[in-house]
Coordinates of C-alpha atoms and ligand atoms in Angstrom, one line a residue:
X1 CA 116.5 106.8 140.2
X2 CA 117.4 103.2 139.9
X3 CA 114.2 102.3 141.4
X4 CA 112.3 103.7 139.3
X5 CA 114.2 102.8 136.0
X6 CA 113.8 99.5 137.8
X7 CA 109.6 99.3 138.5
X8 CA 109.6 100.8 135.0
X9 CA 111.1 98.1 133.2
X10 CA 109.0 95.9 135.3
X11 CA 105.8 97.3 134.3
X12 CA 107.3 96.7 130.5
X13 CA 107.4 93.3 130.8
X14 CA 104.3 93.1 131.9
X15 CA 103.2 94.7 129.2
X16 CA 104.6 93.1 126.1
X17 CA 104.3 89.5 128.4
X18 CA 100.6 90.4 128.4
X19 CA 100.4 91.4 124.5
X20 CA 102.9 88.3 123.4
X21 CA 100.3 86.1 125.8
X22 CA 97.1 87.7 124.1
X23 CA 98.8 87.5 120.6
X24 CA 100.3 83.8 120.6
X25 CA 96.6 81.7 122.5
X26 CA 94.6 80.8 120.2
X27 CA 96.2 80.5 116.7
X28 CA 95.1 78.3 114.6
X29 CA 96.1 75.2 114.5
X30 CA 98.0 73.6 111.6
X31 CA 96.1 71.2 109.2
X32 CA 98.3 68.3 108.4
X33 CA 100.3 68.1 106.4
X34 CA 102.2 71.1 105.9
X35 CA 105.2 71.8 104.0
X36 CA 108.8 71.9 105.1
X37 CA 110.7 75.1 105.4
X38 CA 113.1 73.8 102.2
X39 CA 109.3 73.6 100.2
X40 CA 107.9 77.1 101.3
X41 CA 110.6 78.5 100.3
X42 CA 111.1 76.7 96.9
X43 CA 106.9 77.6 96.6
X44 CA 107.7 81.2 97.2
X45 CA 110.5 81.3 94.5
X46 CA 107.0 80.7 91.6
X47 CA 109.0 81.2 88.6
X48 CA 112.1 79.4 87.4
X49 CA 114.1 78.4 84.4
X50 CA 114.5 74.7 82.9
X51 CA 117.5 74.5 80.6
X52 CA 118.3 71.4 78.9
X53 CA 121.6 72.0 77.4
X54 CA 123.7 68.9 76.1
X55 CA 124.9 66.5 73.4
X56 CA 121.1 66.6 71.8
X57 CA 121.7 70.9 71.0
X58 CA 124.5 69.6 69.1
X59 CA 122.9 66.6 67.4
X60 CA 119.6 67.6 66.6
X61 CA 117.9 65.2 68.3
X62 CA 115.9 65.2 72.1
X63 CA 117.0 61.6 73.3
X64 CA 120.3 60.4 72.4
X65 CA 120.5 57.1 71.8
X66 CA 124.1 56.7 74.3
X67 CA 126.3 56.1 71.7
X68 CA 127.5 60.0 70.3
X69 CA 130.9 60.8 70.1
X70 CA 132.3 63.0 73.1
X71 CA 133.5 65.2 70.4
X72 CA 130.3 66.3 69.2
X73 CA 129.9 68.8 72.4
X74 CA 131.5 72.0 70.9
X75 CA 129.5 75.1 72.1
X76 CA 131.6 77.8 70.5
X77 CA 130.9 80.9 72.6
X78 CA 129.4 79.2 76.0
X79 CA 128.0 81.8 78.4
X80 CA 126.1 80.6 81.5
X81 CA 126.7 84.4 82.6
X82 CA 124.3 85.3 79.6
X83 CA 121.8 82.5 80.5
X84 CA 121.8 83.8 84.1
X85 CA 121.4 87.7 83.4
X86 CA 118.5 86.6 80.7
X87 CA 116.9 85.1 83.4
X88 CA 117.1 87.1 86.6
X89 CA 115.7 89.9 83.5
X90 CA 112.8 87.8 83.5
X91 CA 112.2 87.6 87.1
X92 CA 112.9 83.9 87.6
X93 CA 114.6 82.6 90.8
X94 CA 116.4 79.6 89.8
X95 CA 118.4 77.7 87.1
X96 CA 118.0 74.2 86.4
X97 CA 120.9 72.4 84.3
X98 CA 120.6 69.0 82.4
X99 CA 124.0 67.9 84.1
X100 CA 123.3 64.6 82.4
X101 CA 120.3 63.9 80.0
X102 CA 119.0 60.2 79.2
X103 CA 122.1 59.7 76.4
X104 CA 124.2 59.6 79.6
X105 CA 126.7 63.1 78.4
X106 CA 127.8 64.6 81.4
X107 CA 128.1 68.7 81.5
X108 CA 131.0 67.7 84.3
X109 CA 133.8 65.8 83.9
X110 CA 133.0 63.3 86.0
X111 CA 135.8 60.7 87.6
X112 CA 133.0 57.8 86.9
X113 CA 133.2 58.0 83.1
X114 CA 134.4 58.9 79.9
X115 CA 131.6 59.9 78.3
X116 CA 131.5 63.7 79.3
X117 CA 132.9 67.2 78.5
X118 CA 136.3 65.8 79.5
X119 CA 136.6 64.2 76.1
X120 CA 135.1 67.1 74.3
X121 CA 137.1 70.1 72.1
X122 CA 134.9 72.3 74.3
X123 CA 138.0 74.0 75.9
X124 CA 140.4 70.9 75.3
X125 CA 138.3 69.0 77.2
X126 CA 139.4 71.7 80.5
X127 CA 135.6 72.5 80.8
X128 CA 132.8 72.2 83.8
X129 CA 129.1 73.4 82.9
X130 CA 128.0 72.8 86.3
X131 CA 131.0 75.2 87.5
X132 CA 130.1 77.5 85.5
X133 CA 127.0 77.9 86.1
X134 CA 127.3 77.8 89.9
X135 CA 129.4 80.7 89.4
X136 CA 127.4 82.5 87.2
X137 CA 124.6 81.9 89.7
X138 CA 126.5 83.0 92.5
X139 CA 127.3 86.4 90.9
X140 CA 123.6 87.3 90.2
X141 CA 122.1 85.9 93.6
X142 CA 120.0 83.1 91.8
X143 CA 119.5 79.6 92.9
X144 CA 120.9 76.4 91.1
X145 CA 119.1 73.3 90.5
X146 CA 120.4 70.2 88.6
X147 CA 118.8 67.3 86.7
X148 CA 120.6 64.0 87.2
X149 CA 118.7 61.5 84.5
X150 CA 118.0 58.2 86.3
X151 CA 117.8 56.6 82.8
X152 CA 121.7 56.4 81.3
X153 CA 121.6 55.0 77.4
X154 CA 125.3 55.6 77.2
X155 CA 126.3 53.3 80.3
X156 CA 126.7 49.4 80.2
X157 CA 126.6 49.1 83.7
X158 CA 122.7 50.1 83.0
X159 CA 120.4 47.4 84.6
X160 CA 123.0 46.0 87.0
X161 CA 122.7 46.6 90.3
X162 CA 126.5 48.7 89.7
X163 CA 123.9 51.1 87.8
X164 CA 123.0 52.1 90.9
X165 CA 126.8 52.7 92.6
X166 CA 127.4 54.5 89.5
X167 CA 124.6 56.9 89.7
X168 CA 125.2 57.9 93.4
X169 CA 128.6 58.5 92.6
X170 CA 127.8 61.2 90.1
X171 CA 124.7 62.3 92.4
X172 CA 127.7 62.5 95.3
X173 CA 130.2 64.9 92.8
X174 CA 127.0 66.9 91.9
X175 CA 126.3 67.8 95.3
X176 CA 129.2 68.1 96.8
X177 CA 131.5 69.9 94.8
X178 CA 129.6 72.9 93.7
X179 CA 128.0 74.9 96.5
X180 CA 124.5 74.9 97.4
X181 CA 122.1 72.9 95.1
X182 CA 117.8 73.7 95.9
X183 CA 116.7 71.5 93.3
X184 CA 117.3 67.9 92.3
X185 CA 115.5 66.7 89.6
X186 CA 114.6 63.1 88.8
X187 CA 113.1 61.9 85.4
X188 CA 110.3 59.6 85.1
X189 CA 111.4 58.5 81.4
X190 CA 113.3 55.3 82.6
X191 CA 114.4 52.2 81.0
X192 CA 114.1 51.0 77.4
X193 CA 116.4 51.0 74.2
X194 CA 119.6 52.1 74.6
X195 CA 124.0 51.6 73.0
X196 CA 124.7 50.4 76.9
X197 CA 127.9 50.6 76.4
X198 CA 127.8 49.1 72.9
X199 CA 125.2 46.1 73.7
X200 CA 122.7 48.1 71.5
X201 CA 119.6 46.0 73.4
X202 CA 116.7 46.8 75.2
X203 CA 117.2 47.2 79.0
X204 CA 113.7 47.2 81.1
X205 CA 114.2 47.9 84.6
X206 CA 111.1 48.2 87.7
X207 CA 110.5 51.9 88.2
X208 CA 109.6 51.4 91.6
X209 CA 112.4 49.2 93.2
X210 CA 115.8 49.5 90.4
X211 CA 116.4 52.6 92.0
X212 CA 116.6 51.9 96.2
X213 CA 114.7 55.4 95.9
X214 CA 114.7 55.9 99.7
X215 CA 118.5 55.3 99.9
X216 CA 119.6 57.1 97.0
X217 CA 116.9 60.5 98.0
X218 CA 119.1 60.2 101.2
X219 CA 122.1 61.3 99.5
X220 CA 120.5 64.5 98.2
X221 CA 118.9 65.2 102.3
X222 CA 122.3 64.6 103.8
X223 CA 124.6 66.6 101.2
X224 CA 122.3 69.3 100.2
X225 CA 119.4 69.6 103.3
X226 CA 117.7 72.8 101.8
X227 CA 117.3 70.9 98.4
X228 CA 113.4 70.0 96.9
X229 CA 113.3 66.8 95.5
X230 CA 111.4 66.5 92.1
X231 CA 109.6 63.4 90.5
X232 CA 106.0 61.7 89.8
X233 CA 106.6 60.9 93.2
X234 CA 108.2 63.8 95.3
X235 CA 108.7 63.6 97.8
X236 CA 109.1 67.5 98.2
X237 CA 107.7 68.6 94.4
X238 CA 105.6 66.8 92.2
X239 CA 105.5 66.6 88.5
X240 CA 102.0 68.3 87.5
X241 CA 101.5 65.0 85.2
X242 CA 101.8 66.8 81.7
X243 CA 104.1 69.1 79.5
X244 CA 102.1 72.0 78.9
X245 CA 102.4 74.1 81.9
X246 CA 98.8 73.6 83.1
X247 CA 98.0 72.8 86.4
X248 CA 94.1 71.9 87.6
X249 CA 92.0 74.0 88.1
X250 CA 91.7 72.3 91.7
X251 CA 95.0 71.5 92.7
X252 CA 95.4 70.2 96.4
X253 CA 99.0 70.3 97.3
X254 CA 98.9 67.1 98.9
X255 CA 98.8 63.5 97.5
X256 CA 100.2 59.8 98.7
X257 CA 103.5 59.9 97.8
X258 CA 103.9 56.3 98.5
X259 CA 101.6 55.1 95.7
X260 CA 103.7 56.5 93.2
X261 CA 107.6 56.2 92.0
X262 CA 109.4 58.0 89.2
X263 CA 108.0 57.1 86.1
X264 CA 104.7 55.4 88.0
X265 CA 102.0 57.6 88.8
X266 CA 98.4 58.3 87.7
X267 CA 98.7 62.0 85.6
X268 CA 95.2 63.0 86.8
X269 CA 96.3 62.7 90.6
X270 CA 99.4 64.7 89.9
X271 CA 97.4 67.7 88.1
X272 CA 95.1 67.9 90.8
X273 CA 96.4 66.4 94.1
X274 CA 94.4 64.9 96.4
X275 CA 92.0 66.6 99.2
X276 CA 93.1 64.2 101.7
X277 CA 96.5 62.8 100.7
X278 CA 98.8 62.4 103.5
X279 CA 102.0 64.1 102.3
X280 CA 102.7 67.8 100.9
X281 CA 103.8 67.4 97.6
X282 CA 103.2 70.5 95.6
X283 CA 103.0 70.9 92.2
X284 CA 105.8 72.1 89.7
X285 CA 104.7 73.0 85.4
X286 CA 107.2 72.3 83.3
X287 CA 107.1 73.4 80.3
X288 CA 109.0 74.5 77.3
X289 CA 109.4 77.8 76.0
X290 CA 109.8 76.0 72.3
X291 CA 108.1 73.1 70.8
X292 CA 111.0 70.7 71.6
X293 CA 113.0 70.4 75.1
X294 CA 116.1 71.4 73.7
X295 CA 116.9 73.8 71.1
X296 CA 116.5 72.9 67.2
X297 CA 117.4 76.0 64.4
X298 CA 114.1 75.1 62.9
X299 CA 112.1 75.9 66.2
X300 CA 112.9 79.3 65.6
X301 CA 110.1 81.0 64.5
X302 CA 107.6 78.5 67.1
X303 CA 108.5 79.6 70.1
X304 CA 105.4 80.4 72.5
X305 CA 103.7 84.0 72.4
X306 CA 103.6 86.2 75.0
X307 CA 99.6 85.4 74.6
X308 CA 100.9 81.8 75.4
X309 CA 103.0 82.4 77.8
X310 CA 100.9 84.7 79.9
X311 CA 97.7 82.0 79.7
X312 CA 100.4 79.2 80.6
X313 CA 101.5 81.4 83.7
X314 CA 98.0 81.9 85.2
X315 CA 97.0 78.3 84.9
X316 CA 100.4 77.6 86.8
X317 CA 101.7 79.9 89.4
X318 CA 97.9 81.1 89.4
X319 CA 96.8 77.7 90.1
X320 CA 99.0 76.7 93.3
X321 CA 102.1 75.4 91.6
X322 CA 105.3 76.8 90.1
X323 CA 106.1 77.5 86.4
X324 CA 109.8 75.9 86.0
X325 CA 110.2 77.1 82.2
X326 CA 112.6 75.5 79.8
X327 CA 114.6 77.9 77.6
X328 CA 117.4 75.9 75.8
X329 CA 120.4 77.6 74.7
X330 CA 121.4 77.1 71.1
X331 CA 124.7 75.7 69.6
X332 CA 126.7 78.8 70.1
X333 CA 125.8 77.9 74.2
X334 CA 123.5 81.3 74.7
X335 CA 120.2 81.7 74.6
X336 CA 119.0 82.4 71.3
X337 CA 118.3 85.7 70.5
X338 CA 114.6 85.1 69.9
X339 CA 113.8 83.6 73.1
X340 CA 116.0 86.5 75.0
X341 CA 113.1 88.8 73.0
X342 CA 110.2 86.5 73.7
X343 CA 111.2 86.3 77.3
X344 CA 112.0 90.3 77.4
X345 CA 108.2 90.7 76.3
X346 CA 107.2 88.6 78.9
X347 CA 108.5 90.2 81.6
X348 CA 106.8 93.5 79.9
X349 CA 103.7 92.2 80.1
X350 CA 103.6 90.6 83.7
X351 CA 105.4 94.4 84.9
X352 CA 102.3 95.8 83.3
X353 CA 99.7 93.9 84.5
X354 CA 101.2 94.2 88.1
X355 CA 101.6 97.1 87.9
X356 CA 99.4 98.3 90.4
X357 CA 97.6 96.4 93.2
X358 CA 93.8 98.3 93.7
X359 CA 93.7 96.4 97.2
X360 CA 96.8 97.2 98.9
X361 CA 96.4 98.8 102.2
X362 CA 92.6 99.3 101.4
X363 CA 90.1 98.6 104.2
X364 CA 88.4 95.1 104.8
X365 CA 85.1 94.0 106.2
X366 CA 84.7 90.6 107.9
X367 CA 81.1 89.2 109.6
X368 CA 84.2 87.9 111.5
X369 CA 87.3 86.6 112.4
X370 CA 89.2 84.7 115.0
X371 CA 88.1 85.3 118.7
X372 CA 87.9 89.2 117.5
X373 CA 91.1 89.3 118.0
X374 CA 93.4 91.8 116.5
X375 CA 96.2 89.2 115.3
X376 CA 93.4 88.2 113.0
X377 CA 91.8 91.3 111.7
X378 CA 90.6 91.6 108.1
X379 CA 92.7 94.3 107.2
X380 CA 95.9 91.5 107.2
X381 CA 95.2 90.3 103.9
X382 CA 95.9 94.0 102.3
X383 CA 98.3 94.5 104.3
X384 CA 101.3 92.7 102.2
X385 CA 102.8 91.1 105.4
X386 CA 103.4 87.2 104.3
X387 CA 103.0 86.2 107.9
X388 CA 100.0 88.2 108.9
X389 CA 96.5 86.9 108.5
X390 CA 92.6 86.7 108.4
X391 CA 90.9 83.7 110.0
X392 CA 87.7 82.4 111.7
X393 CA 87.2 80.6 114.7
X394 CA 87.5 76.8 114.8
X395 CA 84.1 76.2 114.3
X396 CA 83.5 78.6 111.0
X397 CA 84.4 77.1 107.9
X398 CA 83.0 80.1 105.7
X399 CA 83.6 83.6 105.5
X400 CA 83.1 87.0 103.7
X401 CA 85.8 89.2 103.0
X402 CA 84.9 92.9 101.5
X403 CA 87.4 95.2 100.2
X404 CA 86.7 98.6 100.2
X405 CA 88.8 100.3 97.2
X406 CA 88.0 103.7 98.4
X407 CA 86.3 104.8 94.6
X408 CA 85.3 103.2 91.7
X409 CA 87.9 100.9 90.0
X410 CA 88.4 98.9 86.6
X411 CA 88.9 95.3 87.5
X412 CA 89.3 92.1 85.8
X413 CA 92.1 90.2 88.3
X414 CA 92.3 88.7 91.5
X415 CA 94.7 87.3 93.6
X416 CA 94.3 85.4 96.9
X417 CA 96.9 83.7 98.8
X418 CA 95.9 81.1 101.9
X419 CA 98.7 80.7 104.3
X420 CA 100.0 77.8 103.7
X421 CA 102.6 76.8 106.8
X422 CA 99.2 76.0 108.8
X423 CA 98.3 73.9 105.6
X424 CA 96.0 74.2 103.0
X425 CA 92.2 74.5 103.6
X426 CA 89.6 76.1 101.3
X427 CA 87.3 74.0 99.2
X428 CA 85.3 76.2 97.5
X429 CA 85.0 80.3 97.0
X430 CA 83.4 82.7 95.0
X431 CA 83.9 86.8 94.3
X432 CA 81.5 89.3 93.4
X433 CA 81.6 93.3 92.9
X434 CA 79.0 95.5 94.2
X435 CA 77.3 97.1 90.6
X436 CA 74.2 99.2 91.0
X437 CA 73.5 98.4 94.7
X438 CA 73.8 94.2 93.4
X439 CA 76.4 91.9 94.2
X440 CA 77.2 90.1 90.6
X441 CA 79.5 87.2 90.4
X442 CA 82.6 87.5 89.0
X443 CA 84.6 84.1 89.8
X444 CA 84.0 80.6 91.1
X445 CA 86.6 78.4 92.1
X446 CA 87.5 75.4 94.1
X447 CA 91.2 75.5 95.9
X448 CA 93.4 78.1 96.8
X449 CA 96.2 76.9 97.9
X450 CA 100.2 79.3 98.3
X451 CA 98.2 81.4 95.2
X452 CA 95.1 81.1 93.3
X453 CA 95.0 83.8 90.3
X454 CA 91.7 84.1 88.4
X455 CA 90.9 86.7 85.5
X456 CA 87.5 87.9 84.9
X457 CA 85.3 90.6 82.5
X458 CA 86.5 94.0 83.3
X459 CA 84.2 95.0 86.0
X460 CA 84.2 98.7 87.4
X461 CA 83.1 98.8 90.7
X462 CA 84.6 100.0 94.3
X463 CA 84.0 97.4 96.2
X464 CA 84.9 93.4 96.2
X465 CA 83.8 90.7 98.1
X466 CA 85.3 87.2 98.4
X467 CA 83.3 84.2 100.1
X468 CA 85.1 81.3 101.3
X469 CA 82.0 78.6 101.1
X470 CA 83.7 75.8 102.5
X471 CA 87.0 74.4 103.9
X472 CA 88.6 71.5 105.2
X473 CA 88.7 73.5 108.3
X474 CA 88.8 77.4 109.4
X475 CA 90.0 79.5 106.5
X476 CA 93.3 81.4 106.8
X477 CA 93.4 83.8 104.3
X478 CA 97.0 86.1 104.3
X479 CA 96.4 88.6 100.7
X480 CA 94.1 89.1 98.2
X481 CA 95.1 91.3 95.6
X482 CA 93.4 93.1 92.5
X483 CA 94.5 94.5 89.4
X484 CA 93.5 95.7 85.8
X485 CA 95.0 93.6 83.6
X486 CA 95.3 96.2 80.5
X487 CA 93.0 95.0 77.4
X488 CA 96.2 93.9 74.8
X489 CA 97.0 92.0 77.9
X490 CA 93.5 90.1 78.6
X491 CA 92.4 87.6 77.5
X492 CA 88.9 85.6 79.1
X493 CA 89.8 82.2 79.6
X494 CA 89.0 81.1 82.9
X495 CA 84.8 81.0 82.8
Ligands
LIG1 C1 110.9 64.0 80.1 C2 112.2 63.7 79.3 O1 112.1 62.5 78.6 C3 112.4 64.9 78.3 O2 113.4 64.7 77.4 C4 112.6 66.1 79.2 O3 113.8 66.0 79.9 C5 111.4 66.3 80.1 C6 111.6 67.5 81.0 O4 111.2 65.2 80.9 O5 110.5 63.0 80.9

């Protein structure tokens, strides 16, 4: 009996070691660069919320000049637990807190200065926004990310080298005393007028050196290791080099990140990375949900449509980068009730457009794919596996992918992801649907990058196809998805 429990379990290892061996030769390999476990899974969050929150909600203004009173922070009914639940609602990932915006007001009370909520009637001066949100974001399982401005208009140390003691002390308290932090967000809006501490001057400091960036980025690495880093420069997230959300319609997540510091950078490189850059840096849209960063009564009635909003979300998580969207609570220290609607309507619309997915688990043809090897069958990128995948031998740089719906569809959406951990490859692509025995063009585009989203004329047909026409080097292609995107919903932007 033992022998032949014995030669059987022998004969299984031979049998998963053969099917491991056949499985793992011949992958693909990985196309430099690639991002860092910490920036897949910040890519993968897509959708986050931006709220700048501080001593500008209560004086009406979006840069203080440094010089407010302490005692004009007074949020009467403060509710990060509100803020949180509002945004989880909306389907967004993460929280991003102005801990400290250029006027220098910290939402901590920080042991390096006066000028925070210590010295504020908000809970006689007892108060900690940053705890409080890292609790509240605890409770609903979403991420917290913090925005440290490099820029201080309150401090007189600003323009010293002390500056810079100063504002790794407060990076230091940030990080360390409030759990896990995934993003850390630094400014480019640096230097200039300022009440520095009552000097009332102008204070011009150099972008690129002030700062020591590589020692003061090793804070955030050694305190928080699973943390992005955000700026004009990366080095994990870029800015997307403007304020509107909008990302190009090429966008190559890679760029030089050397060439460029907070604050210094070329905006046209940022919105559409560059083809041969040498460091993953992907992009991040931020954008506000109102006309002004932070919230102002008379913003009420502006803030963006759903219209808006949907067009601003395809030309930014549909264009290979995220959509970190700022939604500033008002004076009470909720989010106003109109943006809790707006973003309610949203979340309506996206539900409803997603609704359902025409591709999943349909069949897909290929002229080919890797080695005809069944790790790399078509029928991967249906499949809704992250990790499973289409993809040609070394040599091919095109392909054609055709899914087979089954019966006769309305479709005016697509969806196509390329798996990024080996890097990111396509060049150019194109899809078509089969109408009357014809294949008629339905989308043209350049990169694809973690997702490329691209909305077309309804088109009713059963059948899709999807060309890569070149790459940097053998597409890998993990899911393409289709939908109907219902006519109050659609609107034909992308030509
Ligand atoms: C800019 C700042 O100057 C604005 O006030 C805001 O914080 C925006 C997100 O970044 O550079």
């Amino acid at each position: 009996m033992l022998r032949i429990k014995g030669l059987f379990f022998f004969l299984t290892m031979i049998f998963l070691g053969s099917v491991s061996c056949s499985q793992n030769t011949n992958l693909p390999a990985p196309v430099d660069p690639v991002p860092s476990a910490r920036q897949l899974a910040w890519q993968k969050m897509e959708f986050y919320a931006f709220v700048h929150f501080n001593m500008n909600t209560f004086t009406d203004k979006e840069w203080g000049y440094g010089d407010e009173s302490p005692k004009r922070f007074n949020p009467t009914d403060l509710d990060c637990r509100q803020w949180v639940r509002v945004f989880k609602a909306a389907g967004m990932k993460q929280v991003i807190l102005t801990a400290k915006h250029h006027d220098g007001f910290c939402l901590w009370p920080s042991k390096y200065t006066e000028h925070s909520v210590k010295n504020s009637p908000w809970k006689n001066g007892k108060g900690d926004m940053v705890k409080e949100l890292s609790d509240a974001c605890k409770e609903y399982g979403l991420k917290m990310g913090l925005y440290l401005s490099p820029w201080d208009r309150n401090s007189a140390l600003y323009g010293t080298p002390a500056y810079i003691t100063y504002y790794r002390n407060q990076l230091q308290e940030l990080l360390s005393d409030y759990g896990p932090v995934y993003e850390v967000w630094f400014d480019g809006a640096n230097g200039g007028t300022g009440y520095y501490g009552g000097a009332r001057e102008n204070r011009k400091i150099d972008r690129k050196t002030y700062y020591d960036w590589p020692n003061t980025r090793k804070i955030v690495r050694d305190l928080q290791p699973e943390a992005v880093m955000f700026s004009d420069a990366g080095p994990d997230v870029r800015w997307v080099g403007n304020e509107k959300g909008i990302a190009g319609e090429t966008n190559w997540s890679m760029i030089n990140k050397n060439e460029f510091a907070p604050g210094v950078a070329k905006q046209e490189v940022l919105n559409h990375g560059l083809e041969n850059g040498k460091d993953w840096v992907p992009a991040e849209c931020d954008v506000s949900i109102r006309p002004g960063w932070f919230y102002h009564r008379k913003e009420d009635e502006q803030v963006k449509t759903v219209d808006q909003l949907l067009d601003i979300y395809f030309k930014s998580v549909g264009r290979n980068a995220t959509l970190n969207l700022n939604v500033p609570p008002d004076r009470t220290g909720k989010i106003n009730e109109h943006d809790v609607q707006r973003l309610k309507e949203f979340r309506n619309a996206l539900n409803a457009i997603f609704a359902v997915n025409l591709a999943a688990g349909k069949k897909v043809h290929a002229g080919s794919w890797r080695g005809r090897n069944q790790q790399f069958v078509p029928d991967h990128i249906t499949d809704a596996g992250y990790d499973t995948y289409w993809c040609t031998d070394d040599s091919v740089k095109t392909g054609m992918l055709t899914i087979d719906m089954g019966k006769r569809q309305e479709v005016n959406l697509l969806l196509v992801q390329e798996y990024i951990p080996l890097g990111q490859r396509v060049k150019a692509w194109k899809a078509e649907a089969l109408k009357d025995g014809k294949w008629v063009e339905l989308a043209r585009g350049t990169t694809i990058g973690f997702k490329r989203m691209f909305r077309f004329p309804t088109v009713k047909t059963d059948k899709i196809r999807l060309t890569i026409l070149d790459a940097r080097a053998c597409p890998v292609i993990n899911n393409v998805e289709l939908y109907r995107i219902p006519d109050k919903y659609f609107q034909e932007i992308e030509k």
